[in-house]
CSV table of C-alpha atoms and ligand atoms in Angstrom, one decimal:
chain,number,residue,atom,x,y,z
A,1,MET,CA,0.0,0.0,0.0
A,2,THR,CA,1.3,3.5,-0.9
A,3,GLN,CA,2.5,5.5,2.1
A,4,PRO,CA,-0.1,8.0,3.3
A,5,PHE,CA,0.7,11.7,3.1
A,6,ARG,CA,0.7,12.6,6.8
A,7,ILE,CA,-0.4,16.1,7.9
A,8,ALA,CA,-0.9,18.1,11.1
A,9,ILE,CA,-3.4,21.0,11.3
A,10,ALA,CA,-2.6,23.9,13.5
A,11,GLY,CA,-5.7,26.2,14.0
A,12,LEU,CA,-9.1,24.7,14.1
A,13,GLY,CA,-11.3,27.7,13.3
A,14,THR,CA,-13.4,28.4,10.2
A,15,VAL,CA,-10.7,27.1,7.7
A,16,GLY,CA,-9.0,24.5,9.8
A,17,THR,CA,-12.3,22.6,10.5
A,18,GLY,CA,-13.3,23.1,6.9
A,19,VAL,CA,-10.2,21.2,5.8
A,20,ILE,CA,-11.0,18.3,8.2
A,21,LYS,CA,-14.5,18.1,6.7
A,22,ILE,CA,-13.3,18.0,3.1
A,23,LEU,CA,-10.6,15.4,3.9
A,24,GLU,CA,-13.2,13.2,5.6
A,25,LYS,CA,-16.0,13.6,3.0
A,26,HIS,CA,-13.8,13.1,-0.1
A,27,ALA,CA,-11.1,10.8,1.4
A,28,ALA,CA,-11.4,8.2,-1.4
A,29,GLU,CA,-11.4,10.6,-4.3
A,30,ILE,CA,-8.6,12.7,-2.8
A,31,ALA,CA,-6.5,9.5,-2.4
A,32,LEU,CA,-6.9,8.8,-6.1
A,33,ARG,CA,-6.1,12.4,-7.1
A,34,ALA,CA,-3.1,12.6,-4.8
A,35,GLY,CA,-1.8,9.1,-5.6
A,36,ARG,CA,-2.0,8.2,-1.9
A,37,PRO,CA,-4.3,8.8,1.1
A,38,VAL,CA,-4.0,12.2,2.9
A,39,GLU,CA,-4.1,11.4,6.6
A,40,ILE,CA,-4.5,13.8,9.5
A,41,ILE,CA,-2.1,12.7,12.3
A,42,ALA,CA,-2.3,15.6,14.8
A,43,VAL,CA,-4.2,18.8,15.4
A,44,SER,CA,-3.6,21.9,17.6
A,45,ALA,CA,-5.6,25.0,18.7
A,46,ARG,CA,-5.8,27.0,21.9
A,47,ASP,CA,-8.9,25.4,23.6
A,48,LYS,CA,-9.1,21.6,23.6
A,49,SER,CA,-12.6,21.6,25.2
A,50,LYS,CA,-14.2,23.6,22.4
A,51,ASP,CA,-16.9,21.8,20.3
A,52,ARG,CA,-15.8,22.4,16.7
A,53,GLY,CA,-18.4,20.4,14.9
A,54,VAL,CA,-15.9,17.8,13.7
A,55,ASP,CA,-14.7,14.5,15.1
A,56,LEU,CA,-11.2,14.9,16.6
A,57,SER,CA,-11.2,11.5,18.3
A,58,GLY,CA,-8.3,9.4,17.0
A,59,LEU,CA,-6.2,12.5,16.2
A,60,ASP,CA,-3.3,13.5,18.4
A,61,TRP,CA,-4.1,16.8,20.2
A,62,VAL,CA,-1.0,19.0,20.7
A,63,ASP,CA,-1.3,22.0,23.0
A,64,ASP,CA,1.8,23.8,21.7
A,65,CYS,CA,1.7,23.8,17.9
A,66,ALA,CA,5.4,24.5,17.8
A,67,GLU,CA,6.1,20.9,18.8
A,68,LEU,CA,4.6,19.7,15.5
A,69,ALA,CA,7.5,21.1,13.5
A,70,ALA,CA,9.9,18.6,15.2
A,71,ARG,CA,7.9,15.4,14.7
A,72,ASP,CA,9.1,12.9,12.2
A,73,ASP,CA,5.7,11.2,11.7
A,74,ILE,CA,4.4,14.3,9.9
A,75,ASP,CA,5.1,15.3,6.3
A,76,ALA,CA,3.3,18.6,6.1
A,77,ILE,CA,2.0,21.3,8.4
A,78,VAL,CA,-1.3,23.0,7.6
A,79,GLU,CA,-1.0,26.4,9.3
A,80,MET,CA,-4.5,27.8,9.9
A,81,ILE,CA,-3.9,30.2,12.8
A,82,GLY,CA,-3.3,33.5,11.1
A,83,GLY,CA,-1.3,36.6,11.8
A,84,SER,CA,2.0,37.9,10.4
A,85,GLU,CA,3.9,37.4,13.6
A,86,GLY,CA,3.6,35.2,16.7
A,87,LYS,CA,2.6,31.5,16.8
A,88,ALA,CA,1.8,31.1,13.2
A,89,ALA,CA,5.0,32.7,11.9
A,90,ASP,CA,7.1,30.7,14.4
A,91,LEU,CA,5.4,27.4,13.4
A,92,VAL,CA,5.9,28.1,9.7
A,93,ARG,CA,9.5,29.0,10.1
A,94,ARG,CA,10.3,26.0,12.3
A,95,SER,CA,8.4,23.6,10.0
A,96,LEU,CA,10.2,24.8,6.9
A,97,ALA,CA,13.6,24.7,8.7
A,98,ALA,CA,12.8,21.1,9.8
A,99,GLY,CA,12.1,20.2,6.1
A,100,LYS,CA,8.3,19.9,6.4
A,101,HIS,CA,6.0,21.1,3.6
A,102,VAL,CA,3.8,24.0,4.7
A,103,VAL,CA,0.3,24.8,3.4
A,104,THR,CA,-1.1,28.1,4.7
A,105,ALA,CA,-4.0,30.5,4.0
A,106,ASN,CA,-2.1,33.3,5.9
A,107,LYS,CA,-1.8,36.2,3.5
A,108,ALA,CA,-0.5,38.5,6.3
A,109,LEU,CA,2.4,36.3,7.0
A,110,LEU,CA,3.4,35.9,3.3
A,111,ALA,CA,2.9,39.5,2.4
A,112,HIS,CA,5.3,40.5,5.2
A,113,HIS,CA,7.7,37.6,5.2
A,114,GLY,CA,7.0,35.7,1.9
A,115,TYR,CA,10.5,36.3,0.4
A,116,GLY,CA,12.4,34.9,3.4
A,117,LEU,CA,10.1,32.0,3.8
A,118,ALA,CA,10.3,31.1,0.1
A,119,LEU,CA,14.1,31.2,0.4
A,120,LEU,CA,13.9,28.8,3.3
A,121,ALA,CA,11.6,26.4,1.5
A,122,GLU,CA,13.9,26.4,-1.5
A,123,GLU,CA,16.9,25.7,0.6
A,124,LYS,CA,15.1,22.7,2.0
A,125,ASN,CA,13.7,21.6,-1.3
A,126,ILE,CA,10.1,21.6,0.0
A,127,SER,CA,6.8,23.3,-0.8
A,128,LEU,CA,5.4,26.4,0.7
A,129,ALA,CA,1.8,26.5,-0.7
A,130,TYR,CA,-0.7,29.3,-0.2
A,131,GLU,CA,-3.5,29.1,-2.8
A,132,ALA,CA,-6.1,29.8,-0.1
A,133,ALA,CA,-4.4,33.1,0.8
A,134,VAL,CA,-5.6,35.0,-2.2
A,135,ALA,CA,-9.3,35.1,-3.4
A,136,GLY,CA,-10.3,32.0,-1.5
A,137,GLY,CA,-12.0,29.6,-3.9
A,138,ILE,CA,-10.5,31.2,-7.1
A,139,PRO,CA,-7.4,29.3,-8.0
A,140,ILE,CA,-5.6,32.5,-8.9
A,141,ILE,CA,-2.1,31.5,-7.6
A,142,LYS,CA,-2.0,28.5,-9.8
A,143,THR,CA,-3.4,30.4,-12.7
A,144,LEU,CA,-0.9,33.1,-12.5
A,145,ARG,CA,2.1,31.0,-11.5
A,146,GLU,CA,1.5,27.9,-13.7
A,147,GLY,CA,-1.3,28.6,-16.3
A,148,PHE,CA,0.2,31.9,-17.4
A,149,ALA,CA,3.8,30.9,-17.0
A,150,ALA,CA,4.5,31.4,-20.8
A,151,ASN,CA,3.6,35.0,-20.6
A,152,GLU,CA,5.1,38.3,-19.6
A,153,ILE,CA,2.4,39.6,-17.2
A,154,ARG,CA,1.2,43.0,-18.1
A,155,SER,CA,-1.2,43.5,-15.3
A,156,VAL,CA,-3.1,41.8,-12.5
A,157,TYR,CA,-6.0,43.6,-10.9
A,158,GLY,CA,-9.4,43.2,-9.4
A,159,ILE,CA,-11.7,43.0,-6.4
A,160,LEU,CA,-9.8,41.2,-3.7
A,161,ASN,CA,-12.0,41.7,-0.6
A,162,GLY,CA,-15.5,40.3,-0.4
A,163,THR,CA,-16.4,42.2,2.7
A,164,CYS,CA,-15.7,45.5,1.1
A,165,ASN,CA,-17.5,44.5,-2.1
A,166,TYR,CA,-20.5,43.4,-0.1
A,167,ILE,CA,-20.6,46.7,1.8
A,168,LEU,CA,-20.3,48.8,-1.4
A,169,THR,CA,-23.0,46.7,-3.1
A,170,GLU,CA,-25.4,47.1,-0.1
A,171,MET,CA,-24.7,50.9,0.1
A,172,ARG,CA,-25.6,51.2,-3.6
A,173,GLU,CA,-28.7,49.0,-3.5
A,174,THR,CA,-30.2,50.4,-0.3
A,175,GLY,CA,-28.8,54.0,-0.3
A,176,ARG,CA,-27.6,53.5,3.3
A,177,ASP,CA,-24.3,54.9,4.7
A,178,PHE,CA,-21.1,53.0,5.3
A,179,SER,CA,-21.4,52.6,9.1
A,180,ASP,CA,-25.0,51.3,8.9
A,181,VAL,CA,-24.2,48.7,6.3
A,182,LEU,CA,-21.0,47.6,8.2
A,183,LYS,CA,-23.0,47.0,11.3
A,184,GLU,CA,-25.4,44.7,9.4
A,185,ALA,CA,-22.5,42.9,7.7
A,186,GLN,CA,-21.0,42.2,11.2
A,187,GLU,CA,-24.4,40.8,12.3
A,188,LYS,CA,-24.6,38.6,9.3
A,189,GLY,CA,-21.0,37.3,9.8
A,190,TYR,CA,-19.6,38.9,6.6
A,191,ALA,CA,-17.4,41.3,8.6
A,192,GLU,CA,-15.2,40.7,11.6
A,193,ALA,CA,-16.0,42.3,15.0
A,194,ASP,CA,-12.8,44.3,14.3
A,195,PRO,CA,-13.4,45.2,10.6
A,196,SER,CA,-10.4,47.4,10.2
A,197,PHE,CA,-8.3,44.8,8.3
A,198,ASP,CA,-11.0,44.6,5.7
A,199,VAL,CA,-12.4,48.1,5.4
A,200,ASP,CA,-9.0,49.8,5.7
A,201,GLY,CA,-7.8,47.8,2.7
A,202,ILE,CA,-5.1,45.9,4.6
A,203,ASP,CA,-6.4,42.4,3.7
A,204,ALA,CA,-6.7,43.3,0.0
A,205,GLY,CA,-3.3,44.9,0.2
A,206,HIS,CA,-1.8,41.7,1.5
A,207,LYS,CA,-3.3,39.8,-1.4
A,208,LEU,CA,-2.1,42.4,-4.0
A,209,ALA,CA,1.4,42.2,-2.6
A,210,LEU,CA,1.3,38.4,-3.3
A,211,LEU,CA,-0.2,38.7,-6.7
A,212,SER,CA,2.4,41.4,-7.7
A,213,ALA,CA,5.2,39.1,-6.5
A,214,LEU,CA,3.9,36.3,-8.6
A,215,ALA,CA,3.2,38.4,-11.6
A,216,PHE,CA,6.4,40.4,-11.7
A,217,GLY,CA,9.0,38.3,-9.9
A,218,THR,CA,9.4,40.9,-7.1
A,219,HIS,CA,9.5,40.6,-3.3
A,220,PRO,CA,5.9,41.0,-2.0
A,221,ASP,CA,7.0,44.2,-0.4
A,222,PHE,CA,3.7,45.0,1.4
A,223,GLU,CA,5.4,47.8,3.4
A,224,ASN,CA,5.7,50.0,0.3
A,225,LEU,CA,2.2,49.5,-1.0
A,226,LYS,CA,0.0,52.6,-0.8
A,227,ILE,CA,-3.4,51.6,0.6
A,228,THR,CA,-6.7,53.5,0.8
A,229,GLY,CA,-9.8,51.8,2.3
A,230,ILE,CA,-13.5,52.4,1.9
A,231,SER,CA,-14.6,53.8,5.3
A,232,HIS,CA,-14.6,57.4,4.1
A,233,LEU,CA,-17.1,56.7,1.3
A,234,THR,CA,-20.6,58.0,1.6
A,235,ALA,CA,-24.0,57.2,0.2
A,236,THR,CA,-23.6,60.4,-1.7
A,237,ASP,CA,-20.5,59.1,-3.5
A,238,ILE,CA,-22.2,55.9,-4.4
A,239,HIS,CA,-25.2,57.8,-5.7
A,240,PHE,CA,-23.2,60.2,-7.9
A,241,ALA,CA,-21.0,57.4,-9.2
A,242,GLY,CA,-24.2,55.7,-10.4
A,243,GLU,CA,-25.5,58.9,-11.9
A,244,LEU,CA,-22.3,59.2,-13.9
A,245,GLY,CA,-22.6,55.5,-15.1
A,246,TYR,CA,-20.1,54.0,-12.7
A,247,ARG,CA,-19.8,51.7,-9.7
A,248,ILE,CA,-17.3,52.1,-6.9
A,249,LYS,CA,-15.1,49.1,-6.3
A,250,LEU,CA,-12.1,48.6,-4.0
A,251,LEU,CA,-9.5,47.7,-6.6
A,252,GLY,CA,-6.0,46.2,-6.2
A,253,ILE,CA,-4.0,47.1,-9.3
A,254,ALA,CA,-0.5,46.1,-10.3
A,255,ARG,CA,0.4,47.2,-13.8
A,256,ARG,CA,3.6,47.2,-15.9
A,257,HIS,CA,4.3,50.6,-17.5
A,258,ASP,CA,7.2,51.5,-19.7
A,259,ALA,CA,8.9,53.2,-16.8
A,260,GLY,CA,8.2,50.5,-14.2
A,261,ILE,CA,5.5,48.7,-12.3
A,262,MET,CA,2.8,50.6,-10.6
A,263,ARG,CA,0.8,49.2,-7.6
A,264,THR,CA,-2.2,50.7,-5.9
A,265,LEU,CA,-5.0,49.6,-3.6
A,266,GLU,CA,-7.9,52.1,-3.5
A,267,PRO,CA,-11.6,52.6,-4.2
A,268,CYS,CA,-12.0,53.4,-7.9
A,269,LEU,CA,-14.9,54.1,-10.3
A,270,VAL,CA,-15.4,51.5,-12.9
A,271,PRO,CA,-18.0,51.5,-15.7
A,272,LYS,CA,-21.3,50.0,-14.6
A,273,GLU,CA,-21.5,47.6,-17.5
A,274,SER,CA,-17.8,46.5,-17.3
A,275,GLN,CA,-17.1,43.0,-16.1
A,276,LEU,CA,-15.7,44.2,-12.8
A,277,GLY,CA,-18.6,46.7,-12.4
A,278,SER,CA,-21.0,43.8,-12.4
A,279,VAL,CA,-19.3,41.7,-9.7
A,280,GLU,CA,-21.4,42.3,-6.7
A,281,GLY,CA,-21.8,41.1,-3.1
A,282,VAL,CA,-19.1,38.9,-1.4
A,283,PHE,CA,-17.6,37.8,-4.7
A,284,ASN,CA,-14.0,38.4,-5.7
A,285,ALA,CA,-12.8,38.9,-9.3
A,286,VAL,CA,-9.3,39.0,-10.7
A,287,PHE,CA,-8.1,40.0,-14.2
A,288,ILE,CA,-4.7,38.8,-15.4
A,289,GLU,CA,-3.3,40.2,-18.6
A,290,GLY,CA,-0.4,38.4,-20.3
A,291,ASP,CA,1.4,39.4,-23.5
A,292,PHE,CA,0.4,36.3,-25.5
A,293,VAL,CA,-2.8,35.1,-23.8
A,294,GLY,CA,-4.4,38.6,-23.5
A,295,LYS,CA,-6.9,39.2,-20.6
A,296,SER,CA,-8.6,36.6,-18.6
A,297,LEU,CA,-11.1,37.1,-15.7
A,298,SER,CA,-11.7,34.7,-12.8
A,299,VAL,CA,-14.7,35.3,-10.5
A,300,GLY,CA,-15.7,33.4,-7.4
A,301,ARG,CA,-16.1,33.3,-3.6
A,302,GLY,CA,-13.1,34.9,-2.0
A,303,ALA,CA,-13.6,33.6,1.6
A,304,GLY,CA,-15.6,31.4,3.9
A,305,GLU,CA,-15.1,27.9,5.1
A,306,GLY,CA,-15.8,25.9,1.9
A,307,PRO,CA,-14.0,28.0,-0.7
A,308,THR,CA,-10.9,28.6,1.5
A,309,ALA,CA,-10.6,25.0,2.7
A,310,SER,CA,-11.1,23.7,-0.8
A,311,ALA,CA,-8.0,25.7,-1.9
A,312,VAL,CA,-6.0,24.3,1.1
A,313,VAL,CA,-6.9,20.7,0.2
A,314,ALA,CA,-6.0,21.3,-3.5
A,315,ASP,CA,-2.5,22.4,-2.3
A,316,LEU,CA,-2.2,19.3,-0.1
A,317,ILE,CA,-3.1,17.1,-3.1
A,318,ASP,CA,-0.5,18.7,-5.3
A,319,ILE,CA,2.2,18.2,-2.7
A,320,ALA,CA,1.2,14.7,-1.8
A,321,ARG,CA,1.4,13.7,-5.5
A,322,GLY,CA,4.9,15.2,-5.7
A,323,LEU,CA,4.4,18.5,-7.5
A,324,ARG,CA,7.1,21.0,-6.5
A,325,ILE,CA,6.7,24.5,-7.7
A,326,PRO,CA,8.7,27.4,-6.2
A,327,ALA,CA,6.4,29.5,-4.0
A,328,PHE,CA,6.5,32.5,-6.3
A,329,GLY,CA,7.0,30.6,-9.5
A,330,ARG,CA,10.8,31.2,-9.8
A,331,PRO,CA,13.8,30.6,-7.6
A,332,ALA,CA,13.4,32.8,-4.6
A,333,LYS,CA,17.0,34.1,-4.9
A,334,ASP,CA,16.0,35.5,-8.3
A,335,MET,CA,13.1,37.5,-7.0
A,336,ALA,CA,13.9,41.2,-7.4
A,337,ALA,CA,13.9,43.8,-4.7
A,338,PRO,CA,11.4,46.1,-6.4
A,339,THR,CA,11.5,49.7,-7.3
A,340,TRP,CA,7.9,50.7,-7.9
A,341,LEU,CA,6.8,53.4,-10.3
A,342,ASP,CA,6.0,56.6,-8.5
A,343,ALA,CA,2.2,56.6,-8.5
A,344,GLY,CA,2.3,60.4,-8.9
A,345,LYS,CA,3.6,59.9,-12.4
A,346,THR,CA,0.8,57.7,-13.6
A,347,GLN,CA,-2.1,59.3,-15.5
A,348,SER,CA,-5.8,58.7,-14.8
A,349,ARG,CA,-9.2,60.3,-15.0
A,350,TYR,CA,-10.7,61.4,-11.7
A,351,TYR,CA,-13.9,61.8,-9.8
A,352,LEU,CA,-13.9,64.7,-7.3
A,353,ARG,CA,-16.7,65.4,-4.8
A,354,LEU,CA,-16.7,68.7,-3.0
A,355,GLU,CA,-19.0,69.8,-0.2
A,356,VAL,CA,-19.0,73.6,-0.6
A,357,LEU,CA,-21.1,76.5,0.5
A,358,ASP,CA,-23.6,77.3,-2.2
A,359,GLU,CA,-22.6,80.9,-2.9
A,360,PRO,CA,-21.5,82.9,-6.0
A,361,GLY,CA,-17.9,82.5,-7.1
A,362,VAL,CA,-17.4,79.0,-5.6
A,363,ILE,CA,-17.0,77.2,-8.9
A,364,ALA,CA,-14.7,80.0,-10.2
A,365,GLN,CA,-12.3,79.4,-7.2
A,366,VAL,CA,-12.3,75.6,-7.8
A,367,SER,CA,-11.8,76.1,-11.6
A,368,ALA,CA,-8.9,78.5,-11.1
A,369,ILE,CA,-7.0,75.9,-9.0
A,370,LEU,CA,-7.7,73.2,-11.6
A,371,ARG,CA,-6.5,75.6,-14.4
A,372,ASP,CA,-3.3,76.3,-12.5
A,373,TYR,CA,-2.6,72.5,-12.4
A,374,LYS,CA,-3.6,72.2,-16.1
A,375,ILE,CA,-6.5,69.9,-15.2
A,376,SER,CA,-9.5,70.1,-17.5
A,377,ILE,CA,-13.1,69.4,-16.4
A,378,GLU,CA,-15.0,66.7,-18.2
A,379,SER,CA,-18.3,67.1,-16.5
A,380,MET,CA,-19.9,68.7,-13.4
A,381,ILE,CA,-23.0,67.9,-11.4
A,382,GLN,CA,-24.7,70.0,-8.8
A,383,HIS,CA,-28.3,69.3,-7.7
A,384,GLY,CA,-30.6,72.0,-6.5
A,385,ARG,CA,-29.8,75.4,-5.1
A,386,ASP,CA,-29.8,76.4,-1.5
A,387,PRO,CA,-27.9,79.7,-1.2
A,388,GLY,CA,-25.7,79.9,1.9
A,389,GLN,CA,-26.1,76.1,2.6
A,390,PRO,CA,-23.6,73.3,1.9
A,391,VAL,CA,-24.1,71.5,-1.4
A,392,SER,CA,-22.4,68.6,-3.2
A,393,VAL,CA,-20.5,69.5,-6.4
A,394,VAL,CA,-19.2,66.5,-8.3
A,395,LEU,CA,-16.6,66.9,-11.1
A,396,THR,CA,-15.1,64.4,-13.4
A,397,LEU,CA,-11.7,65.3,-14.7
A,398,HIS,CA,-9.8,64.4,-17.9
A,399,GLU,CA,-6.5,62.4,-17.7
A,400,VAL,CA,-4.0,64.0,-15.4
A,401,SER,CA,-1.0,62.8,-13.4
A,402,SER,CA,-1.8,61.5,-10.0
A,403,GLY,CA,0.7,63.9,-8.5
A,404,ALA,CA,-0.9,67.0,-10.0
A,405,MET,CA,-4.4,65.8,-9.1
A,406,GLN,CA,-3.4,65.2,-5.4
A,407,ASP,CA,-1.8,68.7,-5.2
A,408,ALA,CA,-4.8,70.4,-6.8
A,409,CYS,CA,-7.1,68.5,-4.4
A,410,ARG,CA,-5.1,69.7,-1.4
A,411,ALA,CA,-5.3,73.3,-2.6
A,412,ILE,CA,-9.1,73.0,-3.1
A,413,GLY,CA,-9.5,71.4,0.3
A,414,ALA,CA,-7.8,74.4,1.9
A,415,LEU,CA,-10.4,76.9,0.4
A,416,ASP,CA,-12.7,78.6,2.9
A,417,ILE,CA,-15.8,77.5,1.0
A,418,MET,CA,-15.1,73.8,1.7
A,419,ARG,CA,-17.2,72.1,4.3
A,420,GLU,CA,-15.6,68.7,4.2
A,421,LYS,CA,-12.4,67.1,3.0
A,422,PRO,CA,-12.8,66.5,-0.8
A,423,CYS,CA,-13.4,63.0,-1.9
A,424,LEU,CA,-11.1,62.0,-4.8
A,425,MET,CA,-11.2,58.7,-6.7
A,426,ARG,CA,-9.5,57.4,-9.8
A,427,ILE,CA,-11.8,56.5,-12.7
A,428,GLU,CA,-10.5,53.2,-14.2
A,429,SER,CA,-11.7,52.5,-17.8
A,430,LEU,CA,-10.3,49.0,-17.7
B,501,NAP,N1,-12.0,32.7,7.2
B,501,NAP,C1,-11.8,32.9,5.9
B,501,NAP,O1,-12.8,33.0,5.1
B,501,NAP,C2,-10.4,33.0,5.4
B,501,NAP,C3,-10.3,33.2,4.0
B,501,NAP,C4,-9.0,33.3,3.5
B,501,NAP,C5,-7.9,33.1,4.3
B,501,NAP,N2,-8.1,32.9,5.7
B,501,NAP,C6,-6.9,32.8,6.5
B,501,NAP,O2,-7.0,31.5,7.1
B,501,NAP,C7,-6.3,31.6,8.4
B,501,NAP,C8,-7.3,31.0,9.5
B,501,NAP,O3,-8.5,31.8,9.5
B,501,NAP,P1,-9.8,31.4,10.2
B,501,NAP,O4,-10.9,32.3,9.7
B,501,NAP,O5,-10.0,29.9,10.2
B,501,NAP,O6,-9.5,31.8,11.7
B,501,NAP,P2,-10.3,31.5,13.1
B,501,NAP,O7,-11.6,31.0,12.8
B,501,NAP,O8,-10.1,32.7,13.9
B,501,NAP,O9,-9.4,30.3,13.7
B,501,NAP,C9,-8.1,30.5,14.2
B,501,NAP,C10,-7.7,29.2,14.9
B,501,NAP,O10,-6.4,29.4,15.3
B,501,NAP,C11,-6.3,28.9,16.7
B,501,NAP,N3,-5.2,29.6,17.4
B,501,NAP,C12,-5.2,30.9,17.6
B,501,NAP,N4,-4.0,31.2,18.3
B,501,NAP,C13,-3.4,30.0,18.5
B,501,NAP,C14,-2.2,29.6,19.1
B,501,NAP,N5,-1.4,30.5,19.7
B,501,NAP,N6,-1.9,28.3,19.1
B,501,NAP,C15,-2.6,27.4,18.4
B,501,NAP,N7,-3.8,27.7,17.8
B,501,NAP,C16,-4.2,29.0,17.9
B,501,NAP,C17,-7.6,29.2,17.3
B,501,NAP,O11,-7.8,28.3,18.4
B,501,NAP,P3,-9.2,28.2,19.3
B,501,NAP,O12,-10.2,27.8,18.3
B,501,NAP,O13,-8.9,27.2,20.3
B,501,NAP,O14,-9.4,29.6,19.8
B,501,NAP,C18,-8.5,28.9,16.1
B,501,NAP,O15,-8.9,27.5,16.1
B,501,NAP,C19,-5.9,33.0,8.6
B,501,NAP,O16,-4.6,33.2,8.2
B,501,NAP,C20,-6.8,33.8,7.6
B,501,NAP,O17,-6.3,35.0,7.2
B,501,NAP,C21,-9.3,32.8,6.2
């Protein structure tokens, strides 16, 4: 009988227990696909007494997961704890150093330490697999690293956080404000009690750092990624975007330009009828553009027990059957320390919402600043008149460098007539 592939699972929350359920339910089929049975030997979490809805009898319970790394009856560690530092990071490092394959869904860990961990895995000639870390059930790591391996990647971009996409969709469909929809998302379990990782764009930023490393052969370099979340967006912005024919999406974009690679993670306006414009709710969507293959779009569930655990088990099957692919698709030592294109030098169209006092001369002051920065107005909307009261004025602006637009926006924001910080967003034609 073929030797089983022996694993230990550290972390028995949403994803860890999901992995156990799949390995149990599809044991026979997985054994065929992997060429041998995948067998859980040991598990670890904080609280042994917790009912996790899965049968743990017959599995070895380990209180301190760090011990798993040293055991010689285990071939691979499945790290399902989370966090860029602490127990998870320690376990992954120890396991790789001990020559054990690692499967993880931990985007935070890889975005911060992926380069060093990939070097370690390479040195030990073992796998560091993380399909579940980006876009959950969409096999985007495999697609980018293996399916598109013949191409020079021109760009990779998309909707990388289901919680934010759900909130933006609800705001549009119901006309409610951010905080109201966030509260409901928390009650429904779509957003964490501490939602900051999602709504501040950190989670999507981790994923973009990994995608850009795979696409362009760079270190993930999360620290140098400029990130803007969605918590400043209002129902008014969603409404005006709709009136102009757009939807607001939190987009992660990494794009090759002649002068270098540009990365950004920020809410953008995309045409309503574009493919990304129609991806709603908790779904994720990622475009990859290669020089020979052209553009391809993958859409699916980005998180949750089933989709995430499915990706983890797919990694386990690959490793069990002997597939060895470098973590970032090339020797880690050949990954480049990146120099990113200064975003201020990239051109874009813009949406600018101003809350101003409705009084004569206001538009003239704003236009004068735009003229000084050589920015031309494409369209302007102002509804109703209420002299002496605040009113929303929305401008769309022709292509301009990001640097000039930011400077102009700061100058406009400093005018006495302003009642709120201006809201500025890129318009992506995609
Ligand atoms: N949930 C998703 O939809 C999703 C999607 C993509 C990626 N991920 C990633 O998957 C990983 C796991 O996420 P999750 O949602 O399953 O998290 P979770 O439900 O919070 O589960 C975390 C597990 O880790 C255990 N744990 C925490 N600290 C520990 C320690 N010091 N030693 C041992 N065990 C410890 C917890 O033990 P107790 O149960 O005993 O407290 C719990 O079982 C994270 O990296 C996350 O970013 C999750």
